[in-house]
Coordinates of C-alpha atoms in Angstrom, one line a residue:
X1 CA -3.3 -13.6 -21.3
X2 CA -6.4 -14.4 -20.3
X3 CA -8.7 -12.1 -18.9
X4 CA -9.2 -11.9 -14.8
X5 CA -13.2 -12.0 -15.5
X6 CA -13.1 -15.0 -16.8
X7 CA -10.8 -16.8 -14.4
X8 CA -13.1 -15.5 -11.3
X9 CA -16.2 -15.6 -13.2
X10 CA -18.8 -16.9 -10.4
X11 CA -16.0 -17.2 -7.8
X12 CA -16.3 -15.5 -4.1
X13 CA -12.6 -13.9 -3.3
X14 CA -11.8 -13.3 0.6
X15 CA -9.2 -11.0 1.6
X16 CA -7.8 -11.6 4.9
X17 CA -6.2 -8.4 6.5
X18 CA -5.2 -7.0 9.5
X19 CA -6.9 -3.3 9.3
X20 CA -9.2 -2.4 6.6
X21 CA -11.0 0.8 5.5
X22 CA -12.1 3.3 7.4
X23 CA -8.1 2.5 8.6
X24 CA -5.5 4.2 5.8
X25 CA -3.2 1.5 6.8
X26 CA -1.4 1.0 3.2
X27 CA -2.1 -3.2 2.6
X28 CA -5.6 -2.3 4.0
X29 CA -6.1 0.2 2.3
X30 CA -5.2 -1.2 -1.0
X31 CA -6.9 -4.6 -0.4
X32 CA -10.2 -2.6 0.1
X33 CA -9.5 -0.2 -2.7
X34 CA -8.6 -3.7 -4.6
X35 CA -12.2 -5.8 -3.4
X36 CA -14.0 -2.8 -4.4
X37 CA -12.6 -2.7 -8.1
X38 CA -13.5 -6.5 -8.6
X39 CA -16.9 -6.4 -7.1
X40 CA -17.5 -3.6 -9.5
X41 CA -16.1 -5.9 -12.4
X42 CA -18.4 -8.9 -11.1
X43 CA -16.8 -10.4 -8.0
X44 CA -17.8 -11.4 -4.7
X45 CA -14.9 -9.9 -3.1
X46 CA -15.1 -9.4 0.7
X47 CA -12.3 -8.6 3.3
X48 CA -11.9 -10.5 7.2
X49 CA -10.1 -7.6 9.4
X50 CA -9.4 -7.3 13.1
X51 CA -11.7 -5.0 15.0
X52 CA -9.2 -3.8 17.8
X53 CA -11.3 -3.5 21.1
X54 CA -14.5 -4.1 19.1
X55 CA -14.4 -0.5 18.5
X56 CA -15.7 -1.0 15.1
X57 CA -18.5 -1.8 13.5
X58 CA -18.8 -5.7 13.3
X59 CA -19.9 -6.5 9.8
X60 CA -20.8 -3.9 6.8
X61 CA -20.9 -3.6 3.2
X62 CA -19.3 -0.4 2.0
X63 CA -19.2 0.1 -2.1
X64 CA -20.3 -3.7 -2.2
X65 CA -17.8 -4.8 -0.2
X66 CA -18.8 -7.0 2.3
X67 CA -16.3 -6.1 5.3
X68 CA -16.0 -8.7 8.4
X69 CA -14.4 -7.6 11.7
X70 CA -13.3 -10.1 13.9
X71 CA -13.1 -8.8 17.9
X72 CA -9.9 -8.9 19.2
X73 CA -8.9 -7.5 22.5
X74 CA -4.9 -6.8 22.1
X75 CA -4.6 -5.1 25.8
X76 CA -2.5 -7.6 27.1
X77 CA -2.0 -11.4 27.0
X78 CA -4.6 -13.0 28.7
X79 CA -7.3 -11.1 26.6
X80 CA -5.1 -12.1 23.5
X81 CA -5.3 -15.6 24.2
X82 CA -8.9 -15.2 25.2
X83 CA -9.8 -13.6 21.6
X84 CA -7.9 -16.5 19.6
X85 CA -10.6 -19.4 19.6
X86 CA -13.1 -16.8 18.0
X87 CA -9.9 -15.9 15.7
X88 CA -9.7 -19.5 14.5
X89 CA -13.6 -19.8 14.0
X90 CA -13.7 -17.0 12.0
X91 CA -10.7 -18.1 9.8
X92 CA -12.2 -21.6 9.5
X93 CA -15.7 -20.2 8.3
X94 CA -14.4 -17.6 5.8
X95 CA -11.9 -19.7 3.8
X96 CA -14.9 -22.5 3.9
X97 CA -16.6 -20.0 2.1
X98 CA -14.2 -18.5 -0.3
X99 CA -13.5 -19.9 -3.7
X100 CA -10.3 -17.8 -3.8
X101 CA -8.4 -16.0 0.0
X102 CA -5.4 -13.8 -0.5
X103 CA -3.3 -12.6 2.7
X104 CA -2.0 -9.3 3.2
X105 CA 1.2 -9.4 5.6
X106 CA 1.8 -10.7 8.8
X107 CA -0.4 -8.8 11.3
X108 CA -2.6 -11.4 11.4
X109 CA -2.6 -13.6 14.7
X110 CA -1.7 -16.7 13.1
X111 CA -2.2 -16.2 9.9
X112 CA -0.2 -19.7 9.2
X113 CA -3.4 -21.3 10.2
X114 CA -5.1 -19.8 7.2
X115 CA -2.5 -21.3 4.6
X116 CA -3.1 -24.5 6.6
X117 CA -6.4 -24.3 6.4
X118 CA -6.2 -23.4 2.3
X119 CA -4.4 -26.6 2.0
X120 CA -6.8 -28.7 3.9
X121 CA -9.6 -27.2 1.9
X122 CA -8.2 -26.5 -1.2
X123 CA -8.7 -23.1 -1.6
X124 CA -6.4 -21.3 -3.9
X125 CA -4.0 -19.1 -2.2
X126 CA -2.1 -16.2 -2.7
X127 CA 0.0 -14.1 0.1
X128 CA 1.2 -10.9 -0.3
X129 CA 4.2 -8.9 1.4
X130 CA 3.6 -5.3 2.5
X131 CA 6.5 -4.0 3.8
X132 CA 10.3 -4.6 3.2
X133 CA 12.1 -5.3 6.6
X134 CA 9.2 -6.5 8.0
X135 CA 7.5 -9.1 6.0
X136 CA 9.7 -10.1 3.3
X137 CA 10.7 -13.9 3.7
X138 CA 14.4 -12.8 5.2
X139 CA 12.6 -10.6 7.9
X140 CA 10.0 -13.3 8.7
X141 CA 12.3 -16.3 8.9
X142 CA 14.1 -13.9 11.4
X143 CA 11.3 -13.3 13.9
X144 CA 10.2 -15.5 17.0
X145 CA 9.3 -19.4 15.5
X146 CA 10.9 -18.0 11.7
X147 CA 11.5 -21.3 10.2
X148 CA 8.3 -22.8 11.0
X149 CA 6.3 -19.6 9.8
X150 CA 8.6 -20.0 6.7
X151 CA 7.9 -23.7 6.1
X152 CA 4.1 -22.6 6.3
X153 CA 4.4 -20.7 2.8
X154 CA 4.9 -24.1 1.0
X155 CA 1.1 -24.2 1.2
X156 CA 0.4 -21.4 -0.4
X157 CA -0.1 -21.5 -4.4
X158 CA 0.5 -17.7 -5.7
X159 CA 3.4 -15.4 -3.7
X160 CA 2.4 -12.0 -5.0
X161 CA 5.5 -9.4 -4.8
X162 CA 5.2 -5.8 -5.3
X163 CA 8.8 -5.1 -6.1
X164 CA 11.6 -7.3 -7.0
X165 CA 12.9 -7.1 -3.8
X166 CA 10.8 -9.3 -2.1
X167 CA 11.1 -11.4 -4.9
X168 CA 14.9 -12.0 -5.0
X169 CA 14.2 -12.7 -1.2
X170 CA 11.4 -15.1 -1.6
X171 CA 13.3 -16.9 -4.8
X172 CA 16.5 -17.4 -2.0
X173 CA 14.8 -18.7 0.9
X174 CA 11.5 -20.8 -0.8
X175 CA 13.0 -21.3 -4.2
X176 CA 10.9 -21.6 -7.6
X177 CA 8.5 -24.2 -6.4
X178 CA 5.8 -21.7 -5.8
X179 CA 5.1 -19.2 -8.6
X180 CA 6.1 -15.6 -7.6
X181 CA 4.0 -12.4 -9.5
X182 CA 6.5 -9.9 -9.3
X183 CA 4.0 -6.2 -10.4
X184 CA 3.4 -3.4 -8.0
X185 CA 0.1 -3.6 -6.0
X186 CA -1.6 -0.8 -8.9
X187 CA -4.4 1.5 -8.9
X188 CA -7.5 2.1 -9.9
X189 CA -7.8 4.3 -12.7
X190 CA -11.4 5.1 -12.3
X191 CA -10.5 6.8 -9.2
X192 CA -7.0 8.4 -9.6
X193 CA -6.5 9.3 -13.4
X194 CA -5.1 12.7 -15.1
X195 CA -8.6 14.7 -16.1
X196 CA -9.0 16.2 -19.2
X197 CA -8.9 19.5 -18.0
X198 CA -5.8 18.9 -16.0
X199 CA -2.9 20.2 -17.4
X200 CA 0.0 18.9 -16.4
X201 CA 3.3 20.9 -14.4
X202 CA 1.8 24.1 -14.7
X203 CA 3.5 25.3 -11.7
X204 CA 3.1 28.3 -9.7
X205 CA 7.1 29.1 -8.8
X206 CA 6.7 32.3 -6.5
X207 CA 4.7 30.0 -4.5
X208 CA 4.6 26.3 -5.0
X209 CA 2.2 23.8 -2.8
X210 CA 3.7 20.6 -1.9
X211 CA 1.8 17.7 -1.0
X212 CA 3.0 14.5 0.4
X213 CA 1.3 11.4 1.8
X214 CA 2.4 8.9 4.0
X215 CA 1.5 8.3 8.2
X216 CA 3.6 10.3 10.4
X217 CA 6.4 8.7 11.5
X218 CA 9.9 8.3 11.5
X219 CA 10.5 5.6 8.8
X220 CA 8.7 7.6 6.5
X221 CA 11.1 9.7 6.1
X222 CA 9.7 13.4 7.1
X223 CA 12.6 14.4 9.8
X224 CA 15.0 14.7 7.2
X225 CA 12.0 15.5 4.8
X226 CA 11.5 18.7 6.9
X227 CA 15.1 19.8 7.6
X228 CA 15.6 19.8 4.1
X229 CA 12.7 21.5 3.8
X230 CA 13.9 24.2 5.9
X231 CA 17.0 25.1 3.9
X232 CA 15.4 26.1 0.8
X233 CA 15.8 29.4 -0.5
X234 CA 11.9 30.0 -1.7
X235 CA 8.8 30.5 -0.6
X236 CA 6.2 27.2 -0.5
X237 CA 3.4 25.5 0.9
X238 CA 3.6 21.8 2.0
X239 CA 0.8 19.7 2.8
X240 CA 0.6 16.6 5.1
X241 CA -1.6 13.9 4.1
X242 CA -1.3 11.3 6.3
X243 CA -2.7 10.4 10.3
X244 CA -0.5 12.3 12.9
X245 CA -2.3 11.7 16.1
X246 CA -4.6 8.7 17.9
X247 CA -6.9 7.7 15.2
X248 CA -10.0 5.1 16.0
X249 CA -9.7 3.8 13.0
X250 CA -6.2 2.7 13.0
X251 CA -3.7 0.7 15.6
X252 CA -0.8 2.6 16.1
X253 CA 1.7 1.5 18.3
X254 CA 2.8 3.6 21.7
X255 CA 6.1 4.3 19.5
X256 CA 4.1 5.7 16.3
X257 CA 2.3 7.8 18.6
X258 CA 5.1 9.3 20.4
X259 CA 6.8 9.8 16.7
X260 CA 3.8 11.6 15.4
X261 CA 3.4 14.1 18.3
X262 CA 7.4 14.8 17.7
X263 CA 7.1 15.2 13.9
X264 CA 4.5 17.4 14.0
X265 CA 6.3 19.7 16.5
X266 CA 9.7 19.7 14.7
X267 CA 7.5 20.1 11.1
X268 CA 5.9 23.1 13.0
X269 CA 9.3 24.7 14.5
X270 CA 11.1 24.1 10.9
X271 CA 8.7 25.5 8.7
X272 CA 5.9 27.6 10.7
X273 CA 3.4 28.7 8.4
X274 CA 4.8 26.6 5.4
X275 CA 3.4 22.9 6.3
X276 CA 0.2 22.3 7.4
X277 CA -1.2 19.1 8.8
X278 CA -4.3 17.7 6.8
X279 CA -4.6 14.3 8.9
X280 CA -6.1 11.3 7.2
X281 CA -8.6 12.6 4.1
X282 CA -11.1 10.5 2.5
X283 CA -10.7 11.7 -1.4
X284 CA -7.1 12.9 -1.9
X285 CA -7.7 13.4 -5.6
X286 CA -9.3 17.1 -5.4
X287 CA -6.0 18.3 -3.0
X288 CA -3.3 16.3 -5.4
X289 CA -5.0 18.5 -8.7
X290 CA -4.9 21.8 -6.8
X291 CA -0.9 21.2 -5.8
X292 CA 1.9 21.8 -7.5
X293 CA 4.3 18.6 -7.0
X294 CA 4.0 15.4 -4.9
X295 CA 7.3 14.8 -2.8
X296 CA 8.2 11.4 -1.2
X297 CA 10.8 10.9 1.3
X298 CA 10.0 7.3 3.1
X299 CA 12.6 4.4 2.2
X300 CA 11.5 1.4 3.7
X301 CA 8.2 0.8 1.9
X302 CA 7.0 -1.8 -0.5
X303 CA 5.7 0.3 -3.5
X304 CA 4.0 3.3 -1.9
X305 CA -0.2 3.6 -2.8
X306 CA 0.8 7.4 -2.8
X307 CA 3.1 7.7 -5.0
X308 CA 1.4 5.6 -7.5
X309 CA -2.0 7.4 -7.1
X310 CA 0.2 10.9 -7.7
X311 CA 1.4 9.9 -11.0
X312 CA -2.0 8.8 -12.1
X313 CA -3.4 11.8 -11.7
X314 CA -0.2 13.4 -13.8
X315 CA 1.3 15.4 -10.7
X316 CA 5.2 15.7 -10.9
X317 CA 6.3 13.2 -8.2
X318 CA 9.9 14.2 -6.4
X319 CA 10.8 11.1 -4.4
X320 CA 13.9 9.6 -2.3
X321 CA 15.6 7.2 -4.4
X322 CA 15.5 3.8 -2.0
X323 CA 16.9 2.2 -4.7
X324 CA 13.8 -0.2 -4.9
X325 CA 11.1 -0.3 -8.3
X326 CA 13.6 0.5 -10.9
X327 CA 11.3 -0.3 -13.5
X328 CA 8.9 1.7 -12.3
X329 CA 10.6 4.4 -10.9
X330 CA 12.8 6.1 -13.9
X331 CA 14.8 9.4 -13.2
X332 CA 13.5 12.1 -15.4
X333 CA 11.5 10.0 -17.3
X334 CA 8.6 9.7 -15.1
X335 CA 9.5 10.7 -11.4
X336 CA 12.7 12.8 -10.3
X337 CA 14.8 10.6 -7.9
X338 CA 16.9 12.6 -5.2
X339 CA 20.0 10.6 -3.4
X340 CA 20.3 12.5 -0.3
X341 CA 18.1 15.0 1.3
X342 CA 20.8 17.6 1.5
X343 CA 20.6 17.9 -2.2
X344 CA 17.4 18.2 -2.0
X345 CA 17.1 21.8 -1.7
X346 CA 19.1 22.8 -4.9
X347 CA 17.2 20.2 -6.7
X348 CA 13.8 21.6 -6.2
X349 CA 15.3 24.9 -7.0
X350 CA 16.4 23.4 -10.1
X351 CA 13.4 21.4 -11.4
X352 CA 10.7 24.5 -9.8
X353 CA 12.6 26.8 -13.0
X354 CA 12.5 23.1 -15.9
X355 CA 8.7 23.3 -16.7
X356 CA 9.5 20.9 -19.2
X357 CA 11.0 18.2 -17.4
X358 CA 8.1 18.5 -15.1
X359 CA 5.4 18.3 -17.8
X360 CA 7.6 15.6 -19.5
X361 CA 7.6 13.1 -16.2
X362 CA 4.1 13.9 -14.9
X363 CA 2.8 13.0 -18.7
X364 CA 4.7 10.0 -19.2
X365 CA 4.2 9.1 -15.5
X366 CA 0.0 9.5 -16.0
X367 CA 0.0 7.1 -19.5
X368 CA 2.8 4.5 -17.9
X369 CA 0.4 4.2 -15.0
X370 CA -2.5 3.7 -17.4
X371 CA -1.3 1.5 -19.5
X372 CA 0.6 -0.7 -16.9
X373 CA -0.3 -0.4 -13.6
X374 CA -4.1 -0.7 -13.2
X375 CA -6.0 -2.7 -11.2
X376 CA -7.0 -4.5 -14.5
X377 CA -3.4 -5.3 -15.2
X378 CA -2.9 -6.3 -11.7
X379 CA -6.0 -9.3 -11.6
X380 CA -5.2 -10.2 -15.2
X381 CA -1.4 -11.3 -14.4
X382 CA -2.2 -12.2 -10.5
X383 CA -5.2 -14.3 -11.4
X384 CA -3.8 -16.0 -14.7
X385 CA -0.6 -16.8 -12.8
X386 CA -2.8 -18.3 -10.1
X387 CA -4.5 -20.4 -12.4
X388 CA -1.6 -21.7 -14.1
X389 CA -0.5 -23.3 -10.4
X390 CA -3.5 -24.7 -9.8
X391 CA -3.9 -29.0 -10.6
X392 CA -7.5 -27.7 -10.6
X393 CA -8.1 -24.3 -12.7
X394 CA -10.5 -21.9 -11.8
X395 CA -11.1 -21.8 -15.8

């Protein structure tokens, strides 16, 4: 395989995304996290996000990244409609620009236009999914115009899938014409890696810390997180990573809202003293080395940027089985998979008292990680598989 340096070498890579950093929105998040690594390997990478109300600052380069915020006024429909012709301009001038654009999801206001405007321009282009039920192919040939926003994807070049799900669902509805890369979204190992120093699963049992990150609502899974939570026998401290109330940064719906300000209260009434709420955090690394184990209750997600970045750092990761990344996600051999949340209680019991299994997971899960699921692995299959599509290689 050849390597992603060479593919891209000279070329100027566009993200186009709905939120981006400061935002912890996961695909934003990991599309920055992503234009960062290449810029430090020699890329031009810069992202084109929305900049909800103009709250934001219009245009800035963070880490090298040069970040582009497009205003859009989502209040109601007329100021919608009244935002789209700058929308369109800005989509026109960026993928102009760009040697490469990639897509992540579908919260773009006609993001269609941009694989149309790919294809008029010949710009390589690769879309990636986010979020299962949402923007898989079945979901989006299900919404409002589906079959249409479906026929759009036969301009793009490279569909990039983070788990086989979206695959099997892209392969049924588009076929093989397109080439799919099938490889969770990875991470950046000069970030989130397992120190030195660290030792893995040396856990404190008359008092473990739990951490978890994820946003703080429903379908990530914390109701049933915390009354599971609840039952357990032991004394333990949980920490909430993740944004539980209005954040600037971040568009949250009136229904996200209303789920955080619940969650919090039932997390509060459940445990008391055991959870606390730690909001958004900047560097998550320093708080996932001080805790004890990483638990993971959502099931609707892609491949969670949490989870990965916890077994990169070697922490033993306890996580709801969705049934999704079983390649990734193996059952005592690098992550402990829990069925239901009522067995949930017994089973951190259980594995609290097995420091071996613990060590045995979190060090396999640190060196699979390394070895497989790096950024570096990530632009090496993404970009050759891009390549090979092309009539015109990049190399």
């Amino acid at each position: 395989m050849t390597h992603f340096k060479k593919i891209i070498a000279g070329k100027q890579l566009t993200f186009f995304v709905a939120e981006t950093y400061p935002s912890y929105a996961g695909g934003g998040r990991n599309a920055f996290n992503f234009a960062r690594y290449l810029h430090a390997n020699g890329t031009q990478a810069n992202i084109v996000a929305l900049n909800y109300m103009n709250r934001l600052t219009p245009n800035e380069v963070i880490d090298g990244v040069n970040i582009y915020r497009i205003p859009y006024y989502n209040n109601n429909l007329i100021l919608k409609v009244f935002s789209l012709p700058l929308l369109c301009f800005s989509y026109i001038r960026w993928v102009i620009k760009s040697d490469i654009v990639m897509v992540y999801g579908r919260y773009l206001p006609g993001y269609p236009f941009i694989f149309l405007l790919g294809w008029l321009f010949s710009k390589p282009l690769i879309y990636r999914s986010t979020l299962l039920e949402d923007d898989d192919m079945q979901s989006i040939s299900k919404r409002a115009l589906g079959k249409i926003t479906l026929a759009s994807f036969s301009l793009i070049d490279t569909y990039f899938a983070i788990n086989s799900d979206f695959t099997e669902m892209w392969v049924k509805l588009k076929g093989h014409k397109i080439p799919v890369f099938t490889h969770p979204q990875g991470v950046d190992n000069t970030i989130f890696y397992a120190a030195a120093s660290y030792t893995p699963a040396k856990i404190n049992q008359s008092s473990p810390m739990f951490v978890t990150n994820a946003l703080l609502i429903e379908r990530k899974g914390y109701r049933k997180l915390f009354e599971a939570l609840s039952k357990t026998s032991f004394h333990f401290k949980l920490l909430v990573i993740g944004q539980y109330q209005p954040d600037p940064y971040h568009r949250s719906s009136k229904q996200e809202l209303k789920e955080m300000k619940a969650l919090v209260e039932l997390g509060k009434n459940l445990l008391g003293s055991k959870v606390e709420f730690l909001n958004t955090v900047k560097d998550v690394v320093p708080i996932l080395r001080k805790s004890d184990v990483f638990i993971y209750a959502g099931n609707k997600d892609g491949t969670p940027n949490s989870v990965l970045e916890a077994m990169a750092v070697g922490l033993p990761v306890i996580m709801y089985n969705s049934g999704t990344n079983a390649n990734l996600f193996k059952h005592q051999e690098n992550v402990i998979l829990f069925n239901s949340f009522s067995s949930l209680p017994q089973i951190l019991s259980d594995v609290l008292k097995n420091s071996e299994l613990l060590k045995k997971t979190s060090a396999n899960a640190a060196e699979n990680i390394r070895k497989s699921y790096t950024f570096e692995q990530v632009a090496n299959g993404l970009f050759t598989t891009l390549n090979c599509t092309l009539r015109k290689p990049l190399l």
